[in-house]
Short mmCIF file of C-alpha atoms in Angstrom, two decimals:
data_model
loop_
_atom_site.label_atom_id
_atom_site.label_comp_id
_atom_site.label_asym_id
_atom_site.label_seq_id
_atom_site.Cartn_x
_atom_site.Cartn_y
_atom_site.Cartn_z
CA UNK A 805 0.00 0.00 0.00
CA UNK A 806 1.08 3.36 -0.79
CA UNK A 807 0.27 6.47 1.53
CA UNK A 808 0.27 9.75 0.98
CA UNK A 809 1.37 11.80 4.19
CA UNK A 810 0.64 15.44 5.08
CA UNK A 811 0.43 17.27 7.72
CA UNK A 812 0.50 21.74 8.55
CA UNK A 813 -1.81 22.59 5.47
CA UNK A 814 -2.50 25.82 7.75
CA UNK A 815 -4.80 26.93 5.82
CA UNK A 816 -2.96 26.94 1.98
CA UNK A 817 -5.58 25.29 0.04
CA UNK A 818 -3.37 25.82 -3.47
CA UNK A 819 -0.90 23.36 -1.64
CA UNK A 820 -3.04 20.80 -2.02
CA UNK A 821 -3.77 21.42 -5.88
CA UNK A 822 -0.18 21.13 -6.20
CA UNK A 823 -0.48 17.47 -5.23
CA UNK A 824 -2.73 16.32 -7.80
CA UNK A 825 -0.32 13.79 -9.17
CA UNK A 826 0.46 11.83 -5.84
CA UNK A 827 -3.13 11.90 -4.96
CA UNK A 828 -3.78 9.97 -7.78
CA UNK A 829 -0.96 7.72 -7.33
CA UNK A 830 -1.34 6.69 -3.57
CA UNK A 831 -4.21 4.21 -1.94
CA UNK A 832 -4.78 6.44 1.06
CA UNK A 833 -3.92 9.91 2.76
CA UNK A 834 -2.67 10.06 6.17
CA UNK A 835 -3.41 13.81 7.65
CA UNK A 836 -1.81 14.93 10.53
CA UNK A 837 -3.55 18.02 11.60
CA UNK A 838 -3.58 21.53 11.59
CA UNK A 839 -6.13 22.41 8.47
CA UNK A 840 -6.53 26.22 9.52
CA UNK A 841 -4.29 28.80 9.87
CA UNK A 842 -3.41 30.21 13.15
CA UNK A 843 -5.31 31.93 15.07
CA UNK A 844 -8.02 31.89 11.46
CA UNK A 845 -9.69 29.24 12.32
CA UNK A 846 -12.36 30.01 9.80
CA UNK A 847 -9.72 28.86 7.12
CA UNK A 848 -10.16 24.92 8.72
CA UNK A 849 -13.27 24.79 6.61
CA UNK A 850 -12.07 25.63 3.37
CA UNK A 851 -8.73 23.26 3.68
CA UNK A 852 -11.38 20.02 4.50
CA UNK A 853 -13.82 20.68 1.35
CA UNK A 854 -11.13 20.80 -0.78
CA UNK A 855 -8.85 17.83 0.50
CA UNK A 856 -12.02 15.05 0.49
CA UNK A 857 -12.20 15.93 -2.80
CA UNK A 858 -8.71 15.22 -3.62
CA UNK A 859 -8.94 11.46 -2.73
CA UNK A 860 -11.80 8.30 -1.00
CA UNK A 861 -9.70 7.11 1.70
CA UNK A 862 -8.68 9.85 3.72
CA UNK A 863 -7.63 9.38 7.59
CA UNK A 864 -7.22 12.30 9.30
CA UNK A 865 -6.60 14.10 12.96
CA UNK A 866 -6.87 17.51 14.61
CA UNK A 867 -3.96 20.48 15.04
CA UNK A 868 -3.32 22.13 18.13
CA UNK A 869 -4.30 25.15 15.69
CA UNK A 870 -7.61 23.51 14.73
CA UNK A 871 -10.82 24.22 17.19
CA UNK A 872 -11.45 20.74 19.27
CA UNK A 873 -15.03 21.44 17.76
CA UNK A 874 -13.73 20.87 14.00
CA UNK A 875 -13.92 16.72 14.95
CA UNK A 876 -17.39 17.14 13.92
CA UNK A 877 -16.50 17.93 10.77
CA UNK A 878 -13.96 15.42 10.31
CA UNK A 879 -16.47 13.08 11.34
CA UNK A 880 -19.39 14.25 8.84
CA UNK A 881 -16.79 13.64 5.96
CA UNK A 882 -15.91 10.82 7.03
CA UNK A 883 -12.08 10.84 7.52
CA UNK A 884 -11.62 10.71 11.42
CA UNK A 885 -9.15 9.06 13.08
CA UNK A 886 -8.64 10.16 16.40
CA UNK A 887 -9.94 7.79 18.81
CA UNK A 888 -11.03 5.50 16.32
CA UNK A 889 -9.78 2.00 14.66
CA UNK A 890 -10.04 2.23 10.97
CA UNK A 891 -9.45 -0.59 8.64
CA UNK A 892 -7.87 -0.43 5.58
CA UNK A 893 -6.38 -3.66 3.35
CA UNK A 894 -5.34 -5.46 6.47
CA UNK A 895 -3.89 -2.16 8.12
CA UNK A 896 -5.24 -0.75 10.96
CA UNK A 897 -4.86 3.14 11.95
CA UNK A 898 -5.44 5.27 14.68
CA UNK A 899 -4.70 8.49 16.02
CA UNK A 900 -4.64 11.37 18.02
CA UNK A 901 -5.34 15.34 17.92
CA UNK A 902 -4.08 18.42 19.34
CA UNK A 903 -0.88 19.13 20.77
CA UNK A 904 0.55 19.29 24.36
CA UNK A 905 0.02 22.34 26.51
CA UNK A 906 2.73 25.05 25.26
CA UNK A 907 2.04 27.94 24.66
CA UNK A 908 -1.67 27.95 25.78
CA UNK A 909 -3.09 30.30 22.86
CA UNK A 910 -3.44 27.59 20.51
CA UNK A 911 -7.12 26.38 20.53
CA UNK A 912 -5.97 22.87 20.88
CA UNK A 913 -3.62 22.21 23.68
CA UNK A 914 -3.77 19.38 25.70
CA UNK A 915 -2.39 17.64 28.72
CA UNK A 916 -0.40 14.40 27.86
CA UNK A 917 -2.48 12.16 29.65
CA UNK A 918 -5.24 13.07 27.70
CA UNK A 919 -3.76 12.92 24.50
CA UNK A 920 -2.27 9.83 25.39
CA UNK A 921 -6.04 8.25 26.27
CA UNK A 922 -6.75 8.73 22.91
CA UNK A 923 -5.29 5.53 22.12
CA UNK A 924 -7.10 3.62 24.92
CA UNK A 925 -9.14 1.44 22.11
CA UNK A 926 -6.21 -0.07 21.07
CA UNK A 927 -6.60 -1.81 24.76
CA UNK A 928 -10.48 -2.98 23.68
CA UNK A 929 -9.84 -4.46 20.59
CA UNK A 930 -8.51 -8.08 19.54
CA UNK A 931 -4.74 -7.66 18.51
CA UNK A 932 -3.46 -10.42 20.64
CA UNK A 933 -0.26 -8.33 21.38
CA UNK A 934 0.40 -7.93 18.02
CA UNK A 935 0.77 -4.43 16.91
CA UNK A 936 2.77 -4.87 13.29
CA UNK A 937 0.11 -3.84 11.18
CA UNK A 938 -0.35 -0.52 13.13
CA UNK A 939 -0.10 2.95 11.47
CA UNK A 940 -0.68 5.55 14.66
CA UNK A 941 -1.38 9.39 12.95
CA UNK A 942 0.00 11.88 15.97
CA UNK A 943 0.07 15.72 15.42
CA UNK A 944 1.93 15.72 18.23
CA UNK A 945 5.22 13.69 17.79
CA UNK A 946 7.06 11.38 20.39
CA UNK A 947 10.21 12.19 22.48
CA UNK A 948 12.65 11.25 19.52
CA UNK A 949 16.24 12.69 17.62
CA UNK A 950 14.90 14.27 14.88
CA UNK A 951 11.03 14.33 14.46
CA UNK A 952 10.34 16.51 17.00
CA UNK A 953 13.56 19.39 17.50
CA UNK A 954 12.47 22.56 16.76
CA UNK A 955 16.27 23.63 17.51
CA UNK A 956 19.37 22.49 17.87
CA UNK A 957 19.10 20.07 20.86
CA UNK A 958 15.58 21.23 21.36
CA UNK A 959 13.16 18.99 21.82
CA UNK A 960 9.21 19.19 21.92
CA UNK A 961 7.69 15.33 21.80
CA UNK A 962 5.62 13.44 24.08
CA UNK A 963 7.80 11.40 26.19
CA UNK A 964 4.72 9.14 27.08
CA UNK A 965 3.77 8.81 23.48
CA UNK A 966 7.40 7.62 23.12
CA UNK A 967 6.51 4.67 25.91
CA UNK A 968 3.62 3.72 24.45
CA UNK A 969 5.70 3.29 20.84
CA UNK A 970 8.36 1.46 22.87
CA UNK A 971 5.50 -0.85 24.03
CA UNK A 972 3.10 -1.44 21.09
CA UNK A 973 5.87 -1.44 18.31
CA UNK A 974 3.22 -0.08 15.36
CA UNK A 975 4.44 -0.53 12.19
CA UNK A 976 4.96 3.11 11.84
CA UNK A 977 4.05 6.82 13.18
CA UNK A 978 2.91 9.90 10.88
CA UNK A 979 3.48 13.23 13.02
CA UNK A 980 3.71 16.66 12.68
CA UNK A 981 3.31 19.90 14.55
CA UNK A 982 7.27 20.65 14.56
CA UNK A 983 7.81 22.39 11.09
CA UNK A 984 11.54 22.20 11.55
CA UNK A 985 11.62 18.41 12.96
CA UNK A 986 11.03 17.00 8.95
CA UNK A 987 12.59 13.73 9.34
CA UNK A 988 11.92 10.06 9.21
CA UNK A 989 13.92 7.67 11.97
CA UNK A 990 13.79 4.62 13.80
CA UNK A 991 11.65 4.14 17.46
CA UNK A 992 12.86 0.68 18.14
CA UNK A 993 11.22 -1.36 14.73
CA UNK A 994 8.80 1.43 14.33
CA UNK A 995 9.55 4.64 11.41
CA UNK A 996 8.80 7.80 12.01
CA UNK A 997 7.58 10.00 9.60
CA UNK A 998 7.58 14.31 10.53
CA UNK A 999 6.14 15.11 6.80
CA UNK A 1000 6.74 19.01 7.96
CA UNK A 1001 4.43 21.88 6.74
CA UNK A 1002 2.82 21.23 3.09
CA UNK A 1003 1.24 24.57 3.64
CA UNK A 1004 4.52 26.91 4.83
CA UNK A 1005 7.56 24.86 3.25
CA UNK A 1006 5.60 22.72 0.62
CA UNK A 1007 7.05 19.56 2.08
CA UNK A 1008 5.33 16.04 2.40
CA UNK A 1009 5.66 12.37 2.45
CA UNK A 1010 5.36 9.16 0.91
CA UNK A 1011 4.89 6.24 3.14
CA UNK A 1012 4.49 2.43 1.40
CA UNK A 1013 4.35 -0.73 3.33
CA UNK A 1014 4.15 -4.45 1.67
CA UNK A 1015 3.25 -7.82 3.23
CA UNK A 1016 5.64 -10.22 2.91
CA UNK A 1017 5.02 -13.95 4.30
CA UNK A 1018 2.69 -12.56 6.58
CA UNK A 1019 4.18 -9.66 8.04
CA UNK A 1020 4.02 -6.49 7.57
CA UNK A 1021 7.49 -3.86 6.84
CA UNK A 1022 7.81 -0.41 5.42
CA UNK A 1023 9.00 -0.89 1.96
CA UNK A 1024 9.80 3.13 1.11
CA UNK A 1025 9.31 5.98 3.06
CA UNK A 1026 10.77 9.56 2.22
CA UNK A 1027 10.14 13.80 2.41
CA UNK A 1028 9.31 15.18 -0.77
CA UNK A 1029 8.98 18.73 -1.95
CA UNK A 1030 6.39 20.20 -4.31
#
């Protein structure tokens, strides 16, 4: 399967149009949050009509810029992922929204706990300990090297979320939030993918993963500009 992964649209609908090409090439988006703007939220709105119309299988998750609100519109299209267990060609995805209290003018903050209990279903469902065909979508990245410094030895990421990929071992992570932390690397078995802005530096991903005797591995995975 072949993913297309974005994340930071902030508002820039003409990104998207810009992407025509891999839209039509991939099986599924993977959206990491932040449709609007900042501080505009009313630009959320615009970002969404245009990017369900860009591709079927969309899967997507809030911004800390994005009003906590906008997950009704998420849901109404169809594309939410936070807090849910989608199903797609034998891979399962979840995620969550929002990012960790910071600066606390961001419509979206929240405390770790809570954006940690977003992945509490993976506890009620059936995977028998097995969590290699797991994609997790995170706009808020894990502790980690690369994926979420927003300076030189500055580091922004949930060390929790960081346990919790330690102990699941998903298949792979899609994050965002930290413009500057564009990066893939390794948690353990699991890659990381930091897409970075599409909307402020044009920059997005391509994630594919193959089944091979019965388990799952990433087969590519790389930043791409437009």
């Amino acid at each position: 399967m072949k993913f297309l992964v974005i994340t930071d649209i902030h508002g820039n609908v003409e990104s998207l149009d810009k992407l025509d090409d891999e839209f039509k090439n991939c099986d599924a988006v993977l959206f990491a949050g932040d449709f609007c703007e900042c501080f505009k939220t009313e630009t959320s709105k615009p970002v969404l009509d245009a990017l369900v119309k860009k591709h079927d299988e969309i899967y997507a998750v809030l911004g800390n810029c994005d009003e906590p609100e906008f997950i009704e519109e998420l849901e109404d299209a169809g594309i939410n992922a936070e807090r849910v267990l989608n199903y797609t060609d034998g891979i399962a995805i979840v995620g969550s929204g929002g990012g960790s209290k910071f600066t606390g003018k961001t419509p979206n903050e929240r405390e770790e706990d809570d954006l940690i209990a977003d992945f509490d279903i993976l506890n009620q469902e059936e995977f028998q300990g097995d969590y290699s065909n797991l994609i997790i979508i995170s706009h808020n990245p894990p502790k980690a090297e690369k994926v979420d410094s927003f300076a030189p030895g500055m580091h922004a990421g949930s060390e929790k979320f960081r346990e919790l990929i330690d102990e699941k071992k998903p298949l792979a992570v899609v994050t965002g939030h930290i413009h500057e932390g564009a990066a893939i690397e390794k948690i353990g078995e699991t890659t990381v993918i930091n897409a970075g802005s599409l909307g402020e530096n044009g920059s997005y991903g391509i994630l594919e993963v193959e089944k091979t005797d019965g388990k799952w591995s990433v087969k590519n995975c790389q930043i791409k500009k437009l």
